[in-house]
Amino acid sequence: MPTIATDDGVNIFYKDWGSGQPIVFSHGWPLSADDWDAQMMFFLKQGYRVIAHDRRGHGRSDQPGTGNDMDTWVADLAALTEHLDLRDAIHIGHSTGGGEVARYVAHHQDRVAKAVLVASLTPNMYRSEDNPSGQPPEWFETIRGGVLGNRAEFYRFVPENPFYGYNLDGTETSEAVIANWWRQGMAGGALAHLASVDSRLEDYTADLEKITVPVLVMHGEADQVVPFASSVPRAVDRLQKGSLKAYPGYSHGMLTTHADVLNPDLLAFIRS
């Protein structure tokens, strides 16, 4: 398996396929690079070089007891892009990976051409006076309790319900999609997954405001994890070259359930 070793000796697994302009994918909680299969195969066929890594503590990467925080995850991503000497890259992040991409791009724009934030937690997703549509404190405590309790059972509940919107009327459930989410989640470490809750309580406003490259914000209007109103309008307002693509009725996991729609939209933005 291809890996790089970080400065603190942690092995980070990554996939690197094809040639051409690089597209780098950052996955969401509690998944792995495998969550990008539909996008990596699509863009590989379009002539791009596609790269995705398992975040520290997730998937096939090491599960250390330290460094399970956004700043270290961004440093790991920077180490990977430097190791592969990636330039003129497109960075695409989903959910927690959106925070990773926003912070990475804010500090490494010399290597970046464009970025995409998909169902991203940026600028923040917690409820406050400035963000009344954000998630309440008990929502975050439910995530913590699920990881600390019966994690295997909780990792069935999440994809069966809010992640893919399978709890909404008229939605056709896919057992294979649910099982694949569970497989990815259980491959990672509970410690990193618990620490990811803290990354959802961070504010990424300053990161967004530093970004000067074009950024596409893609978000489902039926997202139950990062509510549309809590994140999207404010994110676009804080980007110097931000644009929005909204999807009525689409869930947090729309990259999987509607890859046939989102992949061409991503390609159009990259080629624009």
PDB file of C-alpha atoms in Angstrom:
ATOM      1  CA  MET A   1       0.000   0.000   0.000  1.00  0.00           C
ATOM      2  CA  PRO A   2       1.369   3.465  -0.836  1.00  0.00           C
ATOM      3  CA  THR A   3       1.975   5.520   2.304  1.00  0.00           C
ATOM      4  CA  ILE A   4       3.952   8.528   3.442  1.00  0.00           C
ATOM      5  CA  ALA A   5       5.416   8.984   6.913  1.00  0.00           C
ATOM      6  CA  THR A   6       4.706  12.289   8.649  1.00  0.00           C
ATOM      7  CA  ASP A   7       7.230  14.153  10.784  1.00  0.00           C
ATOM      8  CA  ASP A   8       5.861  12.422  13.889  1.00  0.00           C
ATOM      9  CA  GLY A   9       6.139   8.970  12.311  1.00  0.00           C
ATOM     10  CA  VAL A  10       2.512   8.373  11.344  1.00  0.00           C
ATOM     11  CA  ASN A  11       1.894   6.451   8.110  1.00  0.00           C
ATOM     12  CA  ILE A  12      -0.769   8.013   5.872  1.00  0.00           C
ATOM     13  CA  PHE A  13      -2.320   5.777   3.217  1.00  0.00           C
ATOM     14  CA  TYR A  14      -3.170   7.283  -0.168  1.00  0.00           C
ATOM     15  CA  LYS A  15      -4.297   6.361  -3.675  1.00  0.00           C
ATOM     16  CA  ASP A  16      -2.656   8.012  -6.673  1.00  0.00           C
ATOM     17  CA  TRP A  17      -4.032   7.093 -10.085  1.00  0.00           C
ATOM     18  CA  GLY A  18      -3.491   8.456 -13.574  1.00  0.00           C
ATOM     19  CA  SER A  19      -1.757  11.544 -14.908  1.00  0.00           C
ATOM     20  CA  GLY A  20      -2.650  15.084 -15.870  1.00  0.00           C
ATOM     21  CA  GLN A  21      -3.896  17.895 -13.651  1.00  0.00           C
ATOM     22  CA  PRO A  22      -4.236  16.533 -10.098  1.00  0.00           C
ATOM     23  CA  ILE A  23      -7.536  16.392  -8.237  1.00  0.00           C
ATOM     24  CA  VAL A  24      -7.139  15.768  -4.497  1.00  0.00           C
ATOM     25  CA  PHE A  25     -10.072  14.462  -2.442  1.00  0.00           C
ATOM     26  CA  SER A  26     -10.551  14.856   1.336  1.00  0.00           C
ATOM     27  CA  HIS A  27     -13.172  12.548   2.847  1.00  0.00           C
ATOM     28  CA  GLY A  28     -15.779  13.138   5.534  1.00  0.00           C
ATOM     29  CA  TRP A  29     -16.367  11.606   8.967  1.00  0.00           C
ATOM     30  CA  PRO A  30     -15.811   8.722   9.746  1.00  0.00           C
ATOM     31  CA  LEU A  31     -14.991   7.446   6.282  1.00  0.00           C
ATOM     32  CA  SER A  32     -11.926   6.920   4.096  1.00  0.00           C
ATOM     33  CA  ALA A  33     -10.589   7.503   0.604  1.00  0.00           C
ATOM     34  CA  ASP A  34     -12.949   4.758  -0.592  1.00  0.00           C
ATOM     35  CA  ASP A  35     -15.874   7.166  -0.245  1.00  0.00           C
ATOM     36  CA  TRP A  36     -14.542   8.913  -3.364  1.00  0.00           C
ATOM     37  CA  ASP A  37     -14.621   5.835  -5.633  1.00  0.00           C
ATOM     38  CA  ALA A  38     -17.360   7.223  -7.900  1.00  0.00           C
ATOM     39  CA  GLN A  39     -15.517  10.518  -8.345  1.00  0.00           C
ATOM     40  CA  MET A  40     -12.040   9.038  -8.747  1.00  0.00           C
ATOM     41  CA  MET A  41     -13.140   6.617 -11.453  1.00  0.00           C
ATOM     42  CA  PHE A  42     -15.075   9.345 -13.272  1.00  0.00           C
ATOM     43  CA  PHE A  43     -12.237  11.867 -13.327  1.00  0.00           C
ATOM     44  CA  LEU A  44      -9.617   9.231 -14.119  1.00  0.00           C
ATOM     45  CA  LYS A  45     -11.543   8.504 -17.314  1.00  0.00           C
ATOM     46  CA  GLN A  46     -11.618  12.244 -18.034  1.00  0.00           C
ATOM     47  CA  GLY A  47      -7.816  12.364 -18.083  1.00  0.00           C
ATOM     48  CA  TYR A  48      -7.085  13.692 -14.616  1.00  0.00           C
ATOM     49  CA  ARG A  49      -4.681  12.456 -11.963  1.00  0.00           C
ATOM     50  CA  VAL A  50      -6.779  11.545  -8.911  1.00  0.00           C
ATOM     51  CA  ILE A  51      -5.479  11.334  -5.359  1.00  0.00           C
ATOM     52  CA  ALA A  52      -7.261  10.509  -2.104  1.00  0.00           C
ATOM     53  CA  HIS A  53      -5.888   9.727   1.326  1.00  0.00           C
ATOM     54  CA  ASP A  54      -7.167   8.157   4.522  1.00  0.00           C
ATOM     55  CA  ARG A  55      -7.010  10.847   7.180  1.00  0.00           C
ATOM     56  CA  ARG A  56      -4.867  10.080  10.244  1.00  0.00           C
ATOM     57  CA  GLY A  57      -6.864   7.709  12.450  1.00  0.00           C
ATOM     58  CA  HIS A  58      -9.142   6.674   9.576  1.00  0.00           C
ATOM     59  CA  GLY A  59      -9.208   3.780   7.131  1.00  0.00           C
ATOM     60  CA  ARG A  60      -5.793   2.258   6.409  1.00  0.00           C
ATOM     61  CA  SER A  61      -3.721   5.066   7.929  1.00  0.00           C
ATOM     62  CA  ASP A  62      -2.136   4.689  11.357  1.00  0.00           C
ATOM     63  CA  GLN A  63      -4.251   5.304  14.457  1.00  0.00           C
ATOM     64  CA  PRO A  64      -1.972   7.307  16.759  1.00  0.00           C
ATOM     65  CA  GLY A  65      -2.982   8.652  20.134  1.00  0.00           C
ATOM     66  CA  THR A  66      -1.913  12.173  19.192  1.00  0.00           C
ATOM     67  CA  GLY A  67      -2.516  14.596  16.356  1.00  0.00           C
ATOM     68  CA  ASN A  68      -6.191  13.861  15.912  1.00  0.00           C
ATOM     69  CA  ASP A  69      -7.150  17.467  15.228  1.00  0.00           C
ATOM     70  CA  MET A  70      -7.815  19.623  12.190  1.00  0.00           C
ATOM     71  CA  ASP A  71      -4.485  21.457  12.173  1.00  0.00           C
ATOM     72  CA  THR A  72      -2.560  18.174  12.181  1.00  0.00           C
ATOM     73  CA  TRP A  73      -4.829  16.651   9.520  1.00  0.00           C
ATOM     74  CA  VAL A  74      -4.113  19.689   7.345  1.00  0.00           C
ATOM     75  CA  ALA A  75      -0.376  19.336   8.006  1.00  0.00           C
ATOM     76  CA  ASP A  76      -0.627  15.678   6.942  1.00  0.00           C
ATOM     77  CA  LEU A  77      -2.356  16.732   3.717  1.00  0.00           C
ATOM     78  CA  ALA A  78       0.346  19.326   3.098  1.00  0.00           C
ATOM     79  CA  ALA A  79       3.011  16.654   3.616  1.00  0.00           C
ATOM     80  CA  LEU A  80       1.281  14.464   1.043  1.00  0.00           C
ATOM     81  CA  THR A  81       0.998  17.204  -1.572  1.00  0.00           C
ATOM     82  CA  GLU A  82       4.639  18.132  -1.038  1.00  0.00           C
ATOM     83  CA  HIS A  83       5.715  14.482  -1.256  1.00  0.00           C
ATOM     84  CA  LEU A  84       3.861  14.093  -4.559  1.00  0.00           C
ATOM     85  CA  ASP A  85       4.924  17.602  -5.673  1.00  0.00           C
ATOM     86  CA  LEU A  86       1.361  18.509  -6.587  1.00  0.00           C
ATOM     87  CA  ARG A  87       0.813  21.897  -8.224  1.00  0.00           C
ATOM     88  CA  ASP A  88      -2.104  23.503 -10.033  1.00  0.00           C
ATOM     89  CA  ALA A  89      -4.270  21.060  -8.096  1.00  0.00           C
ATOM     90  CA  ILE A  90      -8.013  20.958  -7.583  1.00  0.00           C
ATOM     91  CA  HIS A  91      -8.927  20.203  -3.964  1.00  0.00           C
ATOM     92  CA  ILE A  92     -12.361  18.749  -3.205  1.00  0.00           C
ATOM     93  CA  GLY A  93     -13.545  18.182   0.360  1.00  0.00           C
ATOM     94  CA  HIS A  94     -16.718  16.625   1.715  1.00  0.00           C
ATOM     95  CA  SER A  95     -18.174  17.461   5.155  1.00  0.00           C
ATOM     96  CA  THR A  96     -15.255  17.382   7.637  1.00  0.00           C
ATOM     97  CA  GLY A  97     -13.014  17.159   4.588  1.00  0.00           C
ATOM     98  CA  GLY A  98     -14.401  20.542   3.573  1.00  0.00           C
ATOM     99  CA  GLY A  99     -12.869  22.058   6.680  1.00  0.00           C
ATOM    100  CA  GLU A 100      -9.614  20.306   5.851  1.00  0.00           C
ATOM    101  CA  VAL A 101      -9.637  21.688   2.308  1.00  0.00           C
ATOM    102  CA  ALA A 102     -10.558  25.222   3.407  1.00  0.00           C
ATOM    103  CA  ARG A 103      -7.705  25.390   5.903  1.00  0.00           C
ATOM    104  CA  TYR A 104      -5.220  23.735   3.561  1.00  0.00           C
ATOM    105  CA  VAL A 105      -6.029  26.027   0.631  1.00  0.00           C
ATOM    106  CA  ALA A 106      -5.913  29.112   2.865  1.00  0.00           C
ATOM    107  CA  HIS A 107      -2.265  28.345   3.672  1.00  0.00           C
ATOM    108  CA  HIS A 108      -1.006  26.657   0.474  1.00  0.00           C
ATOM    109  CA  GLN A 109      -2.586  28.567  -2.394  1.00  0.00           C
ATOM    110  CA  ASP A 110       0.647  28.472  -4.391  1.00  0.00           C
ATOM    111  CA  ARG A 111      -0.123  24.808  -5.105  1.00  0.00           C
ATOM    112  CA  VAL A 112      -3.872  25.180  -5.732  1.00  0.00           C
ATOM    113  CA  ALA A 113      -5.883  26.107  -8.834  1.00  0.00           C
ATOM    114  CA  LYS A 114      -9.435  25.712  -7.511  1.00  0.00           C
ATOM    115  CA  ALA A 115     -11.337  24.149  -4.646  1.00  0.00           C
ATOM    116  CA  VAL A 116     -14.750  22.599  -4.022  1.00  0.00           C
ATOM    117  CA  LEU A 117     -16.584  22.360  -0.708  1.00  0.00           C
ATOM    118  CA  VAL A 118     -19.270  19.647  -0.795  1.00  0.00           C
ATOM    119  CA  ALA A 119     -21.758  19.471   2.102  1.00  0.00           C
ATOM    120  CA  SER A 120     -18.999  21.204   4.034  1.00  0.00           C
ATOM    121  CA  LEU A 121     -19.112  22.272   7.678  1.00  0.00           C
ATOM    122  CA  THR A 122     -17.606  25.657   6.735  1.00  0.00           C
ATOM    123  CA  PRO A 123     -17.726  28.341   8.042  1.00  0.00           C
ATOM    124  CA  ASN A 124     -19.254  26.605  11.082  1.00  0.00           C
ATOM    125  CA  MET A 125     -22.169  24.292  11.844  1.00  0.00           C
ATOM    126  CA  TYR A 126     -22.919  24.879  15.523  1.00  0.00           C
ATOM    127  CA  ARG A 127     -25.940  26.867  16.699  1.00  0.00           C
ATOM    128  CA  SER A 128     -25.311  30.410  17.908  1.00  0.00           C
ATOM    129  CA  GLU A 129     -26.832  33.886  17.687  1.00  0.00           C
ATOM    130  CA  ASP A 130     -25.044  34.346  14.380  1.00  0.00           C
ATOM    131  CA  ASN A 131     -26.025  30.876  13.154  1.00  0.00           C
ATOM    132  CA  PRO A 132     -29.507  30.035  14.488  1.00  0.00           C
ATOM    133  CA  SER A 133     -29.903  27.223  11.928  1.00  0.00           C
ATOM    134  CA  GLY A 134     -26.849  25.339  13.176  1.00  0.00           C
ATOM    135  CA  GLN A 135     -26.829  22.088  15.105  1.00  0.00           C
ATOM    136  CA  PRO A 136     -27.637  22.383  18.841  1.00  0.00           C
ATOM    137  CA  PRO A 137     -25.235  21.220  21.600  1.00  0.00           C
ATOM    138  CA  GLU A 138     -27.159  17.981  22.149  1.00  0.00           C
ATOM    139  CA  TRP A 139     -26.550  16.983  18.512  1.00  0.00           C
ATOM    140  CA  PHE A 140     -22.790  16.956  19.076  1.00  0.00           C
ATOM    141  CA  GLU A 141     -23.220  15.070  22.347  1.00  0.00           C
ATOM    142  CA  THR A 142     -25.240  12.425  20.496  1.00  0.00           C
ATOM    143  CA  ILE A 143     -22.287  11.894  18.143  1.00  0.00           C
ATOM    144  CA  ARG A 144     -19.891  11.588  21.069  1.00  0.00           C
ATOM    145  CA  GLY A 145     -22.206   9.158  22.818  1.00  0.00           C
ATOM    146  CA  GLY A 146     -22.554   7.054  19.694  1.00  0.00           C
ATOM    147  CA  VAL A 147     -18.791   6.729  19.256  1.00  0.00           C
ATOM    148  CA  LEU A 148     -18.185   6.014  22.936  1.00  0.00           C
ATOM    149  CA  GLY A 149     -21.084   3.587  23.221  1.00  0.00           C
ATOM    150  CA  ASN A 150     -21.956   0.864  20.720  1.00  0.00           C
ATOM    151  CA  ARG A 151     -20.009   2.298  17.808  1.00  0.00           C
ATOM    152  CA  ALA A 152     -20.900  -0.565  15.465  1.00  0.00           C
ATOM    153  CA  GLU A 153     -24.603  -0.031  16.065  1.00  0.00           C
ATOM    154  CA  PHE A 154     -24.320   3.760  15.790  1.00  0.00           C
ATOM    155  CA  TYR A 155     -22.489   3.377  12.484  1.00  0.00           C
ATOM    156  CA  ARG A 156     -25.544   1.572  11.142  1.00  0.00           C
ATOM    157  CA  PHE A 157     -27.967   4.200  12.405  1.00  0.00           C
ATOM    158  CA  VAL A 158     -26.197   7.157  10.764  1.00  0.00           C
ATOM    159  CA  PRO A 159     -26.224   5.903   7.143  1.00  0.00           C
ATOM    160  CA  GLU A 160     -29.653   4.311   7.583  1.00  0.00           C
ATOM    161  CA  ASN A 161     -31.085   7.683   8.565  1.00  0.00           C
ATOM    162  CA  PRO A 162     -29.672  11.229   8.233  1.00  0.00           C
ATOM    163  CA  PHE A 163     -26.492  10.749   6.194  1.00  0.00           C
ATOM    164  CA  TYR A 164     -28.201   9.600   2.984  1.00  0.00           C
ATOM    165  CA  GLY A 165     -31.651  10.886   3.858  1.00  0.00           C
ATOM    166  CA  TYR A 166     -33.049   7.371   3.963  1.00  0.00           C
ATOM    167  CA  ASN A 167     -35.310   8.446   6.825  1.00  0.00           C
ATOM    168  CA  LEU A 168     -37.217  10.816   4.523  1.00  0.00           C
ATOM    169  CA  ASP A 169     -40.466   9.850   2.828  1.00  0.00           C
ATOM    170  CA  GLY A 170     -40.116   8.638  -0.736  1.00  0.00           C
ATOM    171  CA  THR A 171     -36.429   7.725  -0.450  1.00  0.00           C
ATOM    172  CA  GLU A 172     -35.321   4.301  -1.663  1.00  0.00           C
ATOM    173  CA  THR A 173     -32.845   2.732   0.752  1.00  0.00           C
ATOM    174  CA  SER A 174     -29.722   0.922  -0.470  1.00  0.00           C
ATOM    175  CA  GLU A 175     -28.430  -1.736   1.913  1.00  0.00           C
ATOM    176  CA  ALA A 176     -25.176  -1.909  -0.068  1.00  0.00           C
ATOM    177  CA  VAL A 177     -24.530   1.820   0.424  1.00  0.00           C
ATOM    178  CA  ILE A 178     -25.255   1.522   4.145  1.00  0.00           C
ATOM    179  CA  ALA A 179     -22.946  -1.493   4.471  1.00  0.00           C
ATOM    180  CA  ASN A 180     -20.150   0.297   2.625  1.00  0.00           C
ATOM    181  CA  TRP A 181     -20.448   3.299   4.959  1.00  0.00           C
ATOM    182  CA  TRP A 182     -20.298   0.937   7.965  1.00  0.00           C
ATOM    183  CA  ARG A 183     -17.263  -0.867   6.516  1.00  0.00           C
ATOM    184  CA  GLN A 184     -15.336   2.361   6.102  1.00  0.00           C
ATOM    185  CA  GLY A 185     -16.312   3.708   9.495  1.00  0.00           C
ATOM    186  CA  MET A 186     -15.401   0.575  11.435  1.00  0.00           C
ATOM    187  CA  ALA A 187     -11.988   0.421   9.725  1.00  0.00           C
ATOM    188  CA  GLY A 188     -11.050   3.665  11.427  1.00  0.00           C
ATOM    189  CA  GLY A 189     -10.237   4.347  15.052  1.00  0.00           C
ATOM    190  CA  ALA A 190     -12.689   5.428  17.725  1.00  0.00           C
ATOM    191  CA  LEU A 191     -10.234   7.973  19.137  1.00  0.00           C
ATOM    192  CA  ALA A 192      -9.914   9.917  15.880  1.00  0.00           C
ATOM    193  CA  HIS A 193     -13.632   9.655  15.220  1.00  0.00           C
ATOM    194  CA  LEU A 194     -14.367  11.107  18.651  1.00  0.00           C
ATOM    195  CA  ALA A 195     -11.859  13.906  18.091  1.00  0.00           C
ATOM    196  CA  SER A 196     -13.601  14.760  14.827  1.00  0.00           C
ATOM    197  CA  VAL A 197     -16.497  16.146  16.850  1.00  0.00           C
ATOM    198  CA  ASP A 198     -14.191  18.962  17.954  1.00  0.00           C
ATOM    199  CA  SER A 199     -13.441  19.816  14.322  1.00  0.00           C
ATOM    200  CA  ARG A 200     -17.188  20.352  13.859  1.00  0.00           C
ATOM    201  CA  LEU A 201     -17.112  22.917  16.643  1.00  0.00           C
ATOM    202  CA  GLU A 202     -14.403  24.987  15.009  1.00  0.00           C
ATOM    203  CA  ASP A 203     -14.963  28.157  13.027  1.00  0.00           C
ATOM    204  CA  TYR A 204     -13.429  28.281   9.549  1.00  0.00           C
ATOM    205  CA  THR A 205     -14.413  31.853   8.689  1.00  0.00           C
ATOM    206  CA  ALA A 206     -10.838  33.143   8.729  1.00  0.00           C
ATOM    207  CA  ASP A 207      -9.752  30.305   6.427  1.00  0.00           C
ATOM    208  CA  LEU A 208     -12.468  31.068   3.888  1.00  0.00           C
ATOM    209  CA  GLU A 209     -11.640  34.766   3.901  1.00  0.00           C
ATOM    210  CA  LYS A 210      -7.992  34.063   3.034  1.00  0.00           C
ATOM    211  CA  ILE A 211      -8.796  32.006  -0.062  1.00  0.00           C
ATOM    212  CA  THR A 212      -8.283  33.834  -3.360  1.00  0.00           C
ATOM    213  CA  VAL A 213      -8.712  30.948  -5.842  1.00  0.00           C
ATOM    214  CA  PRO A 214     -12.172  30.084  -7.254  1.00  0.00           C
ATOM    215  CA  VAL A 215     -14.251  27.926  -4.906  1.00  0.00           C
ATOM    216  CA  LEU A 216     -17.460  26.053  -5.706  1.00  0.00           C
ATOM    217  CA  VAL A 217     -19.817  25.373  -2.790  1.00  0.00           C
ATOM    218  CA  MET A 218     -22.126  22.386  -3.406  1.00  0.00           C
ATOM    219  CA  HIS A 219     -24.822  21.551  -0.878  1.00  0.00           C
ATOM    220  CA  GLY A 220     -28.022  19.559  -0.669  1.00  0.00           C
ATOM    221  CA  GLU A 221     -31.023  21.488   0.575  1.00  0.00           C
ATOM    222  CA  ALA A 222     -32.229  18.399   2.491  1.00  0.00           C
ATOM    223  CA  ASP A 223     -28.909  17.911   4.309  1.00  0.00           C
ATOM    224  CA  GLN A 224     -29.679  16.796   7.884  1.00  0.00           C
ATOM    225  CA  VAL A 225     -26.052  16.714   9.042  1.00  0.00           C
ATOM    226  CA  VAL A 226     -24.908  20.185   7.969  1.00  0.00           C
ATOM    227  CA  PRO A 227     -28.177  22.079   7.479  1.00  0.00           C
ATOM    228  CA  PHE A 228     -28.154  24.148   4.301  1.00  0.00           C
ATOM    229  CA  ALA A 229     -29.115  27.385   6.048  1.00  0.00           C
ATOM    230  CA  SER A 230     -26.433  26.994   8.704  1.00  0.00           C
ATOM    231  CA  SER A 231     -23.502  26.842   6.339  1.00  0.00           C
ATOM    232  CA  VAL A 232     -23.924  27.547   2.665  1.00  0.00           C
ATOM    233  CA  PRO A 233     -25.010  31.184   2.292  1.00  0.00           C
ATOM    234  CA  ARG A 234     -22.472  32.354   4.854  1.00  0.00           C
ATOM    235  CA  ALA A 235     -19.664  30.348   3.246  1.00  0.00           C
ATOM    236  CA  VAL A 236     -20.202  31.881  -0.186  1.00  0.00           C
ATOM    237  CA  ASP A 237     -20.342  35.375   1.310  1.00  0.00           C
ATOM    238  CA  ARG A 238     -16.924  34.897   2.894  1.00  0.00           C
ATOM    239  CA  LEU A 239     -15.186  33.649  -0.232  1.00  0.00           C
ATOM    240  CA  GLN A 240     -13.579  36.132  -2.612  1.00  0.00           C
ATOM    241  CA  LYS A 241     -14.415  33.986  -5.653  1.00  0.00           C
ATOM    242  CA  GLY A 242     -17.161  31.744  -4.356  1.00  0.00           C
ATOM    243  CA  SER A 243     -20.077  30.289  -6.290  1.00  0.00           C
ATOM    244  CA  LEU A 244     -22.976  28.130  -5.162  1.00  0.00           C
ATOM    245  CA  LYS A 245     -24.622  25.021  -6.568  1.00  0.00           C
ATOM    246  CA  ALA A 246     -27.647  23.980  -4.511  1.00  0.00           C
ATOM    247  CA  TYR A 247     -29.512  20.689  -4.878  1.00  0.00           C
ATOM    248  CA  PRO A 248     -33.155  20.581  -3.753  1.00  0.00           C
ATOM    249  CA  GLY A 249     -33.995  17.344  -1.932  1.00  0.00           C
ATOM    250  CA  TYR A 250     -30.406  16.061  -1.840  1.00  0.00           C
ATOM    251  CA  SER A 251     -28.862  14.674   1.346  1.00  0.00           C
ATOM    252  CA  HIS A 252     -25.478  14.979   3.049  1.00  0.00           C
ATOM    253  CA  GLY A 253     -24.294  11.874   1.198  1.00  0.00           C
ATOM    254  CA  MET A 254     -25.292  13.131  -2.244  1.00  0.00           C
ATOM    255  CA  LEU A 255     -21.842  12.385  -3.705  1.00  0.00           C
ATOM    256  CA  THR A 256     -22.788   8.714  -3.479  1.00  0.00           C
ATOM    257  CA  THR A 257     -26.530   8.784  -4.093  1.00  0.00           C
ATOM    258  CA  HIS A 258     -26.365  11.316  -6.943  1.00  0.00           C
ATOM    259  CA  ALA A 259     -22.866  10.910  -8.370  1.00  0.00           C
ATOM    260  CA  ASP A 260     -24.399  10.934 -11.851  1.00  0.00           C
ATOM    261  CA  VAL A 261     -25.504  14.534 -11.252  1.00  0.00           C
ATOM    262  CA  LEU A 262     -22.647  15.908  -9.169  1.00  0.00           C
ATOM    263  CA  ASN A 263     -19.742  14.512 -11.188  1.00  0.00           C
ATOM    264  CA  PRO A 264     -20.651  16.417 -14.391  1.00  0.00           C
ATOM    265  CA  ASP A 265     -21.202  19.570 -12.311  1.00  0.00           C
ATOM    266  CA  LEU A 266     -17.762  19.159 -10.763  1.00  0.00           C
ATOM    267  CA  LEU A 267     -16.233  18.638 -14.193  1.00  0.00           C
ATOM    268  CA  ALA A 268     -17.917  21.772 -15.549  1.00  0.00           C
ATOM    269  CA  PHE A 269     -16.501  23.856 -12.711  1.00  0.00           C
ATOM    270  CA  ILE A 270     -13.012  22.412 -13.102  1.00  0.00           C
ATOM    271  CA  ARG A 271     -13.026  23.084 -16.840  1.00  0.00           C
ATOM    272  CA  SER A 272     -14.538  26.565 -16.554  1.00  0.00           C
TER     273      SER A 272
END
